[in-house]
Amino acid sequence: MYGFEAMTFNIHGGYLEAIVRGHRSGLLTAADYNNLCQCETLDDIKMHLSATEYGPYLQNEPSPLHTTTIVEKCTLKLVDEYKHMLCQATEPLSTFLEYITYGHMIDNVVLIVTGTLHERDVQELLEKCHPLGMFDSIATLAVAQNMRELYRLVLVDTPLAPYFSECITSEDLDDMNIEIMRNTLYKAYLEDFYRFCQKLGGATAEIMSDLLAFEADRRAVNITINSIGTELTRDDRRKLYSTFGLLYPYGHEELAVCEDIDQVRGVMEKYPPYQPIFSKLSYGESQMLDKAFYEEEVKRLCLSFEQQFHYGVFFAYMRLKEQEIRNLMWISECVAQNQKSRVHDSVVFIF
Amino acid sequence: MADHGGGGGCCPPMDLFRSEPMHLVQVIIPIESARLTVSYLGDIGLIQFKDLNAEKSPFQRTYASQIKRCAELARKLRFFKDQMSKADVKSSAKSEAKAEFNFDELEIKLGELEAELTEVNANNEKLQRGYNELVEYKLVLQKAGEFFKAAQSRAEAQQTEASSQQAAEDSLETPLLKDQDSTADQGKQVKLGFITGLVPQGRSMAFERILFRATRGNVFLRQSSVDEAVIDPHSGEKVEKNVFVVFFSGERAKSKILKICEAFGANRYPFAEDLGKQAQMILEVSGKLSELKTTIDAGLSHRANLLETIGKQYEQWSELVRKEKSIYHTLNMLSIDVTKKCLVAEGWSPIFATQQIQDALQLATVDSKSQVGAIFQVLHTKELPPTYFRTNKFTESFQTIVDAYGVAKYQEANPGVYTVVTFPFLFAVMFGDWGHGICILLATLFLIFREKKYSSQKLGDIMEMTFGGRYVILLMALFSIYTGLIYNEFFSVPFELFSPSAYACRDAACSEATTIGLIKARDTYPFGVDPAWHGSRSELPFLNSLKMKMSILIGVAQMNLGIILSFFNALYFRNPVNVWFQFIPQMIFLNGLFGYLSLLIIVKWCTGSQADLYHVMIYMFLSPTDDLGENQLFPNQKTVQLVLLLLSLIAVPWMLLPKPFILKAQHNRIHQGQSYTPLEGTEESLQVEAGHDSHDHEEFEFSEVFVHQLIHTIEFVLGAVSNTASYLRLWALSLAHSELSTVFYEKVLLLAWGYNNWIILIVGIIVFIFATVGVLLVMETLSAFLHALRLHWVEFQNKFYEGDGYKFAPFSFALLVDEDE
């Protein structure tokens, strides 16, 4: 029903779209961030946040606050909102919403596996997991010794199971392995999500393919930069790139052979949408790249709210909220550690 | 108009016709007495402070740290409340007003109490955890003991069987145990290890599955559900749990299983295989349990005592904290002087409160032993002051009805005054039935007599609304009884209340009552509709004509009232243009057409003429010069009609054209420097005028003004017709109401009566009662209420009401309580 969403979308999706748009107007604005950046203590931050949507979540916290408490409570709000939306959603929106959390699931799996590899306490690790990426038997991940066991024991019950088909080996787990596993899983996840959105069709496909392509390209760049100087071969590197996005396939060929950051830059500057991101960076610098990508992402996510009758807004909202929580975490950390000069370094204004 | 005010007689003289005159005051408070001053002003509750620090964020303001302290205290109080509600301790609503607490003392005291409470809680929790662990252990001992016993007896039975049969191949049920038994006997194989514990029931399936996968099926798991929910020692929540026993072999399997147990939150407990030891352990555990129980009880009673003492003063404290917080919020709105010695407050207050405020300021200066008093002065401003009506509990709900449409502009004529009577009256015209009226009256009297009780407690959503409007409903009920008596309706049963019916049958058999009709035997029925009309064939045409005409009369009267109020507004705001070019043509237009119609109706009623009023009205427009013929009601009617028609036609351009040009001329004059407009007044209204004039200095867009006037004119001219027609809803709803009640009475109650069967009668009565209450008393009341509301908001208020003011929101402790609850 391409182009006719307006006729039928509201039957199932109207209520939730209204909800998500309402949530969106609760996002902190530039004025809020300006005020937050001027805070002297974490209590000031709490006081300011109590005037926003976060108020009820923070009001019962006793006074010596920690950054983790703030972040935890803010995440709790996100999770509550997500759960509410998931409860109200019908197919295919509920599947779409579930897809959004798979990324967190992958991160959590990697976190636990790495943690147990370094002999951390499972309980402690569980607390660090993102609550959106929790699944039933996540704690049992600690039992597994290698990928095969990991898959056979635990992940076969989770939605991540299909993504594992490419990385089942009997090798023992080590850091490198896990990182490769994360990227392989992510690749499979993004491709699957992309296919799912294409299947949905209409404005959802149009907007989501754009957003996901950006995500895929960003991951490709990050993989390239992170793997420079490691023993990862070019072919292995190429295998980790998702098979869609603006860089696919020719950009991938070029990225796969990059040896330093300036080569990456050379590749990326051929693509007009990414040119402004890289032109902002000075040569040889990769520190600010993350922020530049985040800014670009936020811009794209905000734009998705300009169109109606599609599911992209849910994805965009969740992403924006996560960015907001990252911002709050950064600001709180800076305030807590008296590094106020750096407070603007990593904050991405949403509006 | 002002002397109309204290209509109630019981209440202080008030002027509801126009909102209270306000002024902008500035108070300069020395910083040492600031808190006390604001607190006294909050007690009076008649100043609306302006935020002078709007550009500052909350934590940059002067008293941010105090607000933080208050928030912290409020959090502690919430913690207490939470604990109290968990422990089922009620806070005594208003205890004897004990010693006044100082804020600092309170802070220390609450801190101590919180620390004590958390400590007690922690201790209790620890004990509770130990207790719960023991309970779980006991369960494990019992359940696992059962497994072992059952398995053993079965194994024994099987062994005897096996020894008799010399073969034991097909015992699928307990292969491992049997093996274990046989191997134990023979002492050849390694002994199997086992782990016992509890796992939450919801996760038991996954647990089993993972165990199976992790050990590749080399486990034997038995589970048995615990009958009642167990309190989990770690989370403290009630969970349904399963007791499990896992048998395994080998160390690797053991470490895996232990990890899995941990991951699933399964609590493991040691378990002895030996039966004797088991019994001993059970005994031991039970002993410990009863010991712990007494300790826990002692701890709980200690905690309950603590909470009890908190509960006694909780309300007092929370009120104090609320007040304190609001004081600092208000202080934050004041701007601080450059010397940091005093605070400057600006705010609106009604003029009558000036003395009260000054007294409070003086008192605060004395009480805080400040050397310098606060300075109070009135500022002149062009801003529009807020609208404030001093309502009482009776007029408040009526004022709310008006405010729901829009808050009156400052000092604008207030329709609320008229609403007190017209609203219930219009409702009653639609709801005329004195039986139903009495039902509603009883209901609302119940609310009014229990007013004291209800106003102090929290009611449900709908109940709250009904309770808030109890006086509106009271008047609605009284007026319904009145109109019901006029309509002679009592659940649609006619009554001969005031005298016997004026009509009688022609003969004794009364055979012609429904065909030819009755004859008039007595004087006209003295009040309301003659009961003889009820049920007759001509009942509907008679009542329809009566009610329709009545609706038009009421409508025209109310609309005229609206236009007259616009006259008083123009007079009050000294706006002669509106009098001459709006009020007068509007009056002429409305009364030339519909006022004339009303006159015709009255003449027809008085003379008993048979003229057709539709015909008169229609042909007044279509062919005004034609002869009226038999429809003539009075001599020279044709001339009168011609004059009225001409006047109405003239009134339209009169409304439309002159006003924009005059406004333009005025504007030009002002710009030429001859400020001609009556700026020099003696009253407060001069400020308002000045405020208006300052707006006029903006661009004067003639086309905009003209279009505006055009729209107004068209709206009025069309509105005169459509609004009059709109008042016919009075007739329509009253017709619907009486017809519905007739249906319920005749088709339910009388029908059931006719069967002469008491079961049917009872069913009929029940159906009748439910239909009457549900449809007539609730739904009809709502619909009539809504229609009355519409008639007021649209048909009445659009004639004069601007409704673009804003409400006076004073800083007051009395209002604070409602806000927070």
GROMACS .gro file of C-alpha atoms in nm, chain A residues 35-36 38-41 43-44 46-48 51 59-64 121-123 136-137 139-140 142-143 145 149 152-154 156-157, chain B residues 55-60 64-65 67-68 71-72 74-75 78-79 114 202-203 206 209-210 213-216 252 256 259-260 262-264 332:
model
   68
   35ASN     CA    1   2.094   2.568   3.201
   36LEU     CA    2   2.225   2.222   3.280
   38GLN     CA    3   2.576   2.598   3.414
   39CYS     CA    4   2.504   2.370   3.707
   40GLU     CA    5   2.759   2.365   3.985
   41THR     CA    6   2.664   2.041   4.158
   43ASP     CA    7   2.194   1.862   4.308
   44ASP     CA    8   2.158   2.156   4.075
   46LYS     CA    9   1.853   1.727   3.986
   47MET     CA   10   1.676   2.050   4.062
   48HIS     CA   11   1.671   2.149   3.701
   51ALA     CA   12   1.117   2.076   3.633
   59GLN     CA   13   1.237   1.332   4.322
   60ASN     CA   14   1.276   1.049   4.568
   61GLU     CA   15   1.652   1.021   4.543
   62PRO     CA   16   1.835   1.110   4.864
   63SER     CA   17   2.063   1.402   4.833
   64PRO     CA   18   2.423   1.292   4.776
  121ASP     CA   19   3.114  -1.082   3.911
  122VAL     CA   20   2.805  -1.167   3.708
  123GLN     CA   21   2.574  -0.965   3.929
  136ASP     CA   22   1.549  -1.417   3.035
  137SER     CA   23   1.858  -1.627   3.060
  139ALA     CA   24   2.296  -1.443   3.331
  140THR     CA   25   2.366  -1.794   3.206
  142ALA     CA   26   2.867  -1.672   3.195
  143VAL     CA   27   2.862  -2.050   3.169
  145GLN     CA   28   3.326  -2.121   2.711
  149GLU     CA   29   2.832  -2.322   2.357
  152ARG     CA   30   2.370  -2.368   2.197
  153LEU     CA   31   2.311  -2.287   2.562
  154VAL     CA   32   2.157  -1.951   2.571
  156VAL     CA   33   1.923  -2.013   2.070
  157ASP     CA   34   1.621  -1.899   2.271
  406GLU     CA   35   1.539   3.499   3.290
  407LYS     CA   36   1.724   3.319   3.569
  408SER     CA   37   1.724   2.943   3.586
  409PRO     CA   38   1.594   2.789   3.909
  410PHE     CA   39   1.931   2.714   4.066
  411GLN     CA   40   2.074   3.056   3.997
  415ALA     CA   41   1.791   2.800   4.554
  416SER     CA   42   1.972   2.630   4.840
  418ILE     CA   43   1.447   2.525   4.811
  419LYS     CA   44   1.682   2.233   4.782
  422ALA     CA   45   1.287   1.941   4.858
  423GLU     CA   46   1.510   1.720   5.068
  425ALA     CA   47   0.979   1.676   5.137
  426ARG     CA   48   1.159   1.368   5.016
  429ARG     CA   49   0.751   1.113   5.136
  430PHE     CA   50   0.974   0.836   5.261
  465GLU     CA   51   1.511   0.907   5.889
  553GLY     CA   52   0.825  -1.886   3.629
  554ARG     CA   53   1.182  -1.967   3.539
  557ALA     CA   54   1.410  -2.242   3.134
  560ARG     CA   55   1.624  -2.661   2.973
  561ILE     CA   56   1.954  -2.485   3.031
  564ARG     CA   57   2.177  -2.835   2.751
  565ALA     CA   58   2.476  -2.742   2.961
  566THR     CA   59   2.539  -3.095   3.083
  567ARG     CA   60   2.424  -3.261   2.762
  603ARG     CA   61   3.286  -2.978   3.578
  607LYS     CA   62   2.840  -2.541   3.554
  610LYS     CA   63   2.684  -2.106   3.775
  611ILE     CA   64   2.347  -2.175   3.624
  613GLU     CA   65   2.340  -1.841   4.034
  614ALA     CA   66   2.225  -1.703   3.703
  615PHE     CA   67   1.869  -1.812   3.767
  683ASN     CA   68   1.294   3.366   4.444
   0.00000   0.00000   0.00000
